[in-house]
mmCIF file of C-alpha atoms in Angstrom:
data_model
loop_
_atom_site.group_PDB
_atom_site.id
_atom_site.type_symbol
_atom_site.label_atom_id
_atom_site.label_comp_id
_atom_site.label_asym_id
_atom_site.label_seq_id
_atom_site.Cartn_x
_atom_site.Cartn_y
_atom_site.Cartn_z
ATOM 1 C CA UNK Y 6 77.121 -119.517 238.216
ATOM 2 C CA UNK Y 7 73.569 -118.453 237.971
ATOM 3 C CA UNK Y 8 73.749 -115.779 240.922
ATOM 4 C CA UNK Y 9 77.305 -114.653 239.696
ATOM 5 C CA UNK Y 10 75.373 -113.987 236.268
ATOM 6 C CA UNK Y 11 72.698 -112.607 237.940
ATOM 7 C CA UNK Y 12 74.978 -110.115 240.048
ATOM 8 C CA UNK Y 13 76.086 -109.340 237.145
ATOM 9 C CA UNK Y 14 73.357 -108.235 235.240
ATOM 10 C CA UNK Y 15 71.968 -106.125 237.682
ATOM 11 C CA UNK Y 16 75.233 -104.262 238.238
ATOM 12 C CA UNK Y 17 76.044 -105.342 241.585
ATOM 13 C CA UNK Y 18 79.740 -105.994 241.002
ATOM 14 C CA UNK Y 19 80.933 -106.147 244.791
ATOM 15 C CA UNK Y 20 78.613 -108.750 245.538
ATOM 16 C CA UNK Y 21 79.464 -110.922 242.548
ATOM 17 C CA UNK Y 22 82.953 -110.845 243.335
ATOM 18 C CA UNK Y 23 82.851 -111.367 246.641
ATOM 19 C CA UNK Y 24 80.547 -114.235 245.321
ATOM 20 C CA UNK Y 25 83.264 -115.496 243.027
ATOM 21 C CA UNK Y 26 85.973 -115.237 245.527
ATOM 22 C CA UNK Y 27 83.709 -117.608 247.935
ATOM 23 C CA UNK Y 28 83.269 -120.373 245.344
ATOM 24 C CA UNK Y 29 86.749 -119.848 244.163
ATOM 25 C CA UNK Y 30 88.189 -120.975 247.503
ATOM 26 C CA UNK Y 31 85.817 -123.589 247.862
ATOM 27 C CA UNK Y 32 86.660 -125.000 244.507
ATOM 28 C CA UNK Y 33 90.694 -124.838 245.900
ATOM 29 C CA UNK Y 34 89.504 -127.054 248.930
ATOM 30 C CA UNK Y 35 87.784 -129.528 247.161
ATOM 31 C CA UNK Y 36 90.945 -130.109 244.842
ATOM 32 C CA UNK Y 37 93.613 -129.265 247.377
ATOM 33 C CA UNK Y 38 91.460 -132.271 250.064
ATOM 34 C CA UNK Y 39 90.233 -134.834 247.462
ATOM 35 C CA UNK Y 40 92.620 -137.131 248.210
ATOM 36 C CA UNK Y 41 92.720 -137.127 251.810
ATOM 37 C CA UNK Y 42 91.283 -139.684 253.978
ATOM 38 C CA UNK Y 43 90.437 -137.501 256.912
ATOM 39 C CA UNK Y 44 90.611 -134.025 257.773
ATOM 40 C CA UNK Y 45 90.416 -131.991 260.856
ATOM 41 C CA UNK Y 46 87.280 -131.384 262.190
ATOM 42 C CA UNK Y 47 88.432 -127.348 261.901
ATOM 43 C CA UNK Y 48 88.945 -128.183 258.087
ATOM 44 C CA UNK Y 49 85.615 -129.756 257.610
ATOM 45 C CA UNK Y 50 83.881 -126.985 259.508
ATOM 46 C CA UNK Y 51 85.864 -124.567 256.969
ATOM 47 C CA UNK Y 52 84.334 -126.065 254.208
ATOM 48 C CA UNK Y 53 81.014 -126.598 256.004
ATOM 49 C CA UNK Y 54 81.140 -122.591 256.700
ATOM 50 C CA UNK Y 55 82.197 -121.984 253.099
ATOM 51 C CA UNK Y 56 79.691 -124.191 251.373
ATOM 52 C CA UNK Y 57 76.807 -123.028 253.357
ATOM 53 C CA UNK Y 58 77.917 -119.130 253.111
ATOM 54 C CA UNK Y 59 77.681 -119.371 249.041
ATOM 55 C CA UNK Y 60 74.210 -121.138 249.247
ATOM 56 C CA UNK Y 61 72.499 -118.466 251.506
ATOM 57 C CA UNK Y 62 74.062 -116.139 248.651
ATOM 58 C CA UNK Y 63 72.282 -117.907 245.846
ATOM 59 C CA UNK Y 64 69.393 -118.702 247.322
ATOM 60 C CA UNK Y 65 66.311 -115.719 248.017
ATOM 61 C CA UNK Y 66 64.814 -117.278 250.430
ATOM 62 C CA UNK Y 67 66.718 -115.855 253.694
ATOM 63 C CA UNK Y 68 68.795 -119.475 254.206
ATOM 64 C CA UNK Y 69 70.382 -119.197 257.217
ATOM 65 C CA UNK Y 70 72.748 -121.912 258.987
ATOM 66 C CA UNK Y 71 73.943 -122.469 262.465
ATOM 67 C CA UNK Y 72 77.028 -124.479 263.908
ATOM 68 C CA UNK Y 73 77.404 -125.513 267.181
ATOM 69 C CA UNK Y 74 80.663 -127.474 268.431
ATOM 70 C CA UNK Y 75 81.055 -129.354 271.683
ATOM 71 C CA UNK Y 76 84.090 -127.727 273.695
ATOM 72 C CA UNK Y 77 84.948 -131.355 275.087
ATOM 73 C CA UNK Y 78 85.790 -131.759 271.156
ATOM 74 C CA UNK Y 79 90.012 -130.860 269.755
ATOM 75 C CA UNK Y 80 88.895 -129.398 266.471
ATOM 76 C CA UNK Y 81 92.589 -129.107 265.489
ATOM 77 C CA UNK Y 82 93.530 -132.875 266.152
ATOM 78 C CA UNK Y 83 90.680 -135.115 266.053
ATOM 79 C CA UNK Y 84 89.854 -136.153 262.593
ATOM 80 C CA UNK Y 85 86.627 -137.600 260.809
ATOM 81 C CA UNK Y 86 86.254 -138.776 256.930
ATOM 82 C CA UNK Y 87 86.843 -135.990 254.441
ATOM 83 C CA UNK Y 88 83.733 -134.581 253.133
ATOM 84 C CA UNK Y 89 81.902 -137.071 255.401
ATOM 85 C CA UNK Y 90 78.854 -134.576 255.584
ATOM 86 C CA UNK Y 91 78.936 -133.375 251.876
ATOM 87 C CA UNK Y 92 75.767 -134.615 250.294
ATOM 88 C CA UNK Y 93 73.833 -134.545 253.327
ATOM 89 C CA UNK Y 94 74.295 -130.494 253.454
ATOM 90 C CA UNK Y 95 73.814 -130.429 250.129
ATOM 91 C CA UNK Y 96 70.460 -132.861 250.216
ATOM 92 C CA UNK Y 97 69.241 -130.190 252.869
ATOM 93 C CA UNK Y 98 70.090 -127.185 251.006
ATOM 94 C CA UNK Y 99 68.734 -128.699 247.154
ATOM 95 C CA UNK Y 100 65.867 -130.807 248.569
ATOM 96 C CA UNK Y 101 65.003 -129.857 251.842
ATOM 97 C CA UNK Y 102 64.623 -125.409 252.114
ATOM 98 C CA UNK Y 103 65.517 -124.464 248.418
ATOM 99 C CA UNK Y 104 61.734 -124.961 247.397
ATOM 100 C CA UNK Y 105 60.581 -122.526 250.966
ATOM 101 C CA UNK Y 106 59.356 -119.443 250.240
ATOM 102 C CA UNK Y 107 61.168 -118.031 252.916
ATOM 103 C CA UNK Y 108 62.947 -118.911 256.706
ATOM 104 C CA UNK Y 109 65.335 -121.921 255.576
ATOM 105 C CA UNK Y 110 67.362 -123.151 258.638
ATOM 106 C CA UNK Y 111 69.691 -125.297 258.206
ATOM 107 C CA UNK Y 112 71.608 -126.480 262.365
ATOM 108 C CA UNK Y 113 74.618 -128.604 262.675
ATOM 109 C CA UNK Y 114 75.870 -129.591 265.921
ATOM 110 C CA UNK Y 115 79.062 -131.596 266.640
ATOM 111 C CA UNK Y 116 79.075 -133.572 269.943
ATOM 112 C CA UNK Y 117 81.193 -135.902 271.946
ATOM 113 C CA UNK Y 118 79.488 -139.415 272.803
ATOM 114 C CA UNK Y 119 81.652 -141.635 274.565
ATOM 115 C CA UNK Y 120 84.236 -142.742 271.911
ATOM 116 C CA UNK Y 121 82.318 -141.104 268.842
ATOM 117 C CA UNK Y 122 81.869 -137.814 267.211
ATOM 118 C CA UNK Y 123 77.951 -137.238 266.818
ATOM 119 C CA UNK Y 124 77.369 -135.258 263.692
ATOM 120 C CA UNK Y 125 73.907 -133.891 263.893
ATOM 121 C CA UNK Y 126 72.600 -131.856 260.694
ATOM 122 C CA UNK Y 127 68.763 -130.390 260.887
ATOM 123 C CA UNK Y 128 66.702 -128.682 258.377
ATOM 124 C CA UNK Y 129 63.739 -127.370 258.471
ATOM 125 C CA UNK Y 130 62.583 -127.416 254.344
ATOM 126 C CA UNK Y 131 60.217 -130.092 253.156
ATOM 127 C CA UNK Y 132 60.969 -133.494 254.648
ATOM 128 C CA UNK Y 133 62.572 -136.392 252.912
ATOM 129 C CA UNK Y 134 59.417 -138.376 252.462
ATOM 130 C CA UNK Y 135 58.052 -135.196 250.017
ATOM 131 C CA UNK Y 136 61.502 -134.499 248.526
ATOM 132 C CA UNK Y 137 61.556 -138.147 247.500
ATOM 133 C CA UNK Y 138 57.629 -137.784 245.987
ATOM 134 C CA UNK Y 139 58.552 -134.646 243.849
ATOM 135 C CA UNK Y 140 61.823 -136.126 242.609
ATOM 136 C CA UNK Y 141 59.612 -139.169 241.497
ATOM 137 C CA UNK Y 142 56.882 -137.026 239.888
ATOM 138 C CA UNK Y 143 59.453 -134.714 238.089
ATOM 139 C CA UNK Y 144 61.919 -136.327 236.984
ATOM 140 C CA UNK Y 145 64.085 -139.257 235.610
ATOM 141 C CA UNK Y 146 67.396 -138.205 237.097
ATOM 142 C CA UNK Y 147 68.803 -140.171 240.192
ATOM 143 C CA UNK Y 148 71.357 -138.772 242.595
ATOM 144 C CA UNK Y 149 73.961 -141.070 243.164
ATOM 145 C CA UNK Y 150 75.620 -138.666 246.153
ATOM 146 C CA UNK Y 151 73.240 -140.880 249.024
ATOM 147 C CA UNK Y 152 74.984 -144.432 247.133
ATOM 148 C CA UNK Y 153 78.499 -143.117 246.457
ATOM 149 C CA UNK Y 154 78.411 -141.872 250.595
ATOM 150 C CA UNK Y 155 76.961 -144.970 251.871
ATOM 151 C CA UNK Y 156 79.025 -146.974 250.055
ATOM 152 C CA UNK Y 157 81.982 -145.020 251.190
ATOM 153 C CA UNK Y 158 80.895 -146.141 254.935
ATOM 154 C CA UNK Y 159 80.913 -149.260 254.144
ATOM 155 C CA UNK Y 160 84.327 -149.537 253.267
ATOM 156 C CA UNK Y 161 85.535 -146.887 256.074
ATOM 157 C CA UNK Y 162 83.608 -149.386 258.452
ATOM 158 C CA UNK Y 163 85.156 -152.713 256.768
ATOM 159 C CA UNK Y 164 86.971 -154.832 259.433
ATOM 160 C CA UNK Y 165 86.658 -151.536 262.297
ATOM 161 C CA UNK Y 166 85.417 -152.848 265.327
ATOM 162 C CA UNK Y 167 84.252 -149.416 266.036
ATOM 163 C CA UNK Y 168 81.762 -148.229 262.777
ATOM 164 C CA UNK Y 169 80.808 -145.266 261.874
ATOM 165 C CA UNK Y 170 76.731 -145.664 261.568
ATOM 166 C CA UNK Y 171 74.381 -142.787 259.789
ATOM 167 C CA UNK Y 172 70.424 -142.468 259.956
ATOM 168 C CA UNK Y 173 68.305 -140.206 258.386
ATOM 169 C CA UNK Y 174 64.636 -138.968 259.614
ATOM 170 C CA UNK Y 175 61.874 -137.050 257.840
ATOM 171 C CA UNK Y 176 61.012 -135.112 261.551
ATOM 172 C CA UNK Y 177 57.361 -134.349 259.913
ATOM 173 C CA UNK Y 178 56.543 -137.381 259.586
ATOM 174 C CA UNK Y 179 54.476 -137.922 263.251
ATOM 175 C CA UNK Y 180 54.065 -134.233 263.271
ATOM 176 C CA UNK Y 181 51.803 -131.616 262.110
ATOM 177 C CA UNK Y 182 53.510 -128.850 263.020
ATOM 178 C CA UNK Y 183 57.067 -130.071 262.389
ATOM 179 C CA UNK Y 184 59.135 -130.077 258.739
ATOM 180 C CA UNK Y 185 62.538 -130.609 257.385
ATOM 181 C CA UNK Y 186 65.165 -133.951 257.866
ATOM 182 C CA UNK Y 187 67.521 -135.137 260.644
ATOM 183 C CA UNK Y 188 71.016 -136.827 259.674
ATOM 184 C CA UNK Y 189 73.116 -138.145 262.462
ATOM 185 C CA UNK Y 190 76.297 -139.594 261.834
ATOM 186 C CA UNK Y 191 78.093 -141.827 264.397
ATOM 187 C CA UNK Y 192 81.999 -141.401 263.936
ATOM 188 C CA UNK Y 193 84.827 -143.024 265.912
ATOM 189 C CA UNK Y 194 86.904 -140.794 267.584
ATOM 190 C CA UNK Y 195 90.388 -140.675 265.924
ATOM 191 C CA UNK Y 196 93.296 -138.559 266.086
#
């Protein structure tokens, strides 16, 4: 809403609308999708696309994003949990590179492993570790999009022999020269 207004102010009426439009259609597949289970992998990289597209427009720090798909992997028939990825893109874009100055990356690569989907989503912003310690020291809110998604993996996983597993790594954290978070998500391949 804030770049929309923003647009707005300064005149620059093509951009807000094309803005608008963007978020419109995201809104649509949030409602149109809430409901369902699983999705393509095409549908989640849609939204992915979509998502990530409005936040390099709000943000002025030159967010960029990259996806990468594995060709061994039927976008149009294998599906993985709806939104699966949600909060994690939107940890990385809200906590990990909104606070850079400039150069936010944000990589996700899908790849076949055996009998899994491997959903791999880098940033480069400020760690985990340091998001964590400035959440603490300014404020009293809590997110509740990490509990509501783990919990949701707990019941996709309940009596699956095959579980989808998640883990999350602060990649400065035995570096110097090295910021941002890792999430990689384990999902069994289903069509």
């Amino acid at each position: 809403f804030n770049s929309i207004l923003a647009c707005l102010e300064t005149k620059e009426y093509d951009e807000a609308k094309q803005y608008l439009r963007k978020f419109a259609k995201l809104m649509r597949e949030f409602l149109e999708r809430n409901e369902d289970r699983f999705s393509t992998i095409e549908e989640e990289l849609q939204l992915m696309r979509l998502y990530l597209e409005i936040e390099s427009f709000r943000l002025d720090n030159g967010m960029q994003f990259n996806i990468e798909v594995d060709e061994n992997i039927d976008i149009h028939n294998c599906l993985v949990p709806t939104f699966i990825a949600q909060v994690y893109l939107e940890n990385a874009v809200w906590h990990g590179i909104s606070d850079k100055n400039e150069g936010g990356l944000i990589s996700i690569h899908f790849k076949k492993e055996k009998n899994y989907i491997s959903l791999k989503i880098t940033d480069n912003g400020i760690g985990i570790n340091q998001s964590l310690k400035n959440k603490e020291a300014n404020s009293s809110h809590q997110s509740k999009g990490m509990i509501i998604t783990q919990k949701r993996i707990e019941l996709l996983n309940k009596g699956k022999k095959q579980k989808i597993s998640f883990e999350i790594k602060d990649l400065g954290e035995n570096s110097d020269s090295k910021s941002g978070t890792e999430v990689r998500l384990q999902i069994p391949i289903q069509y």
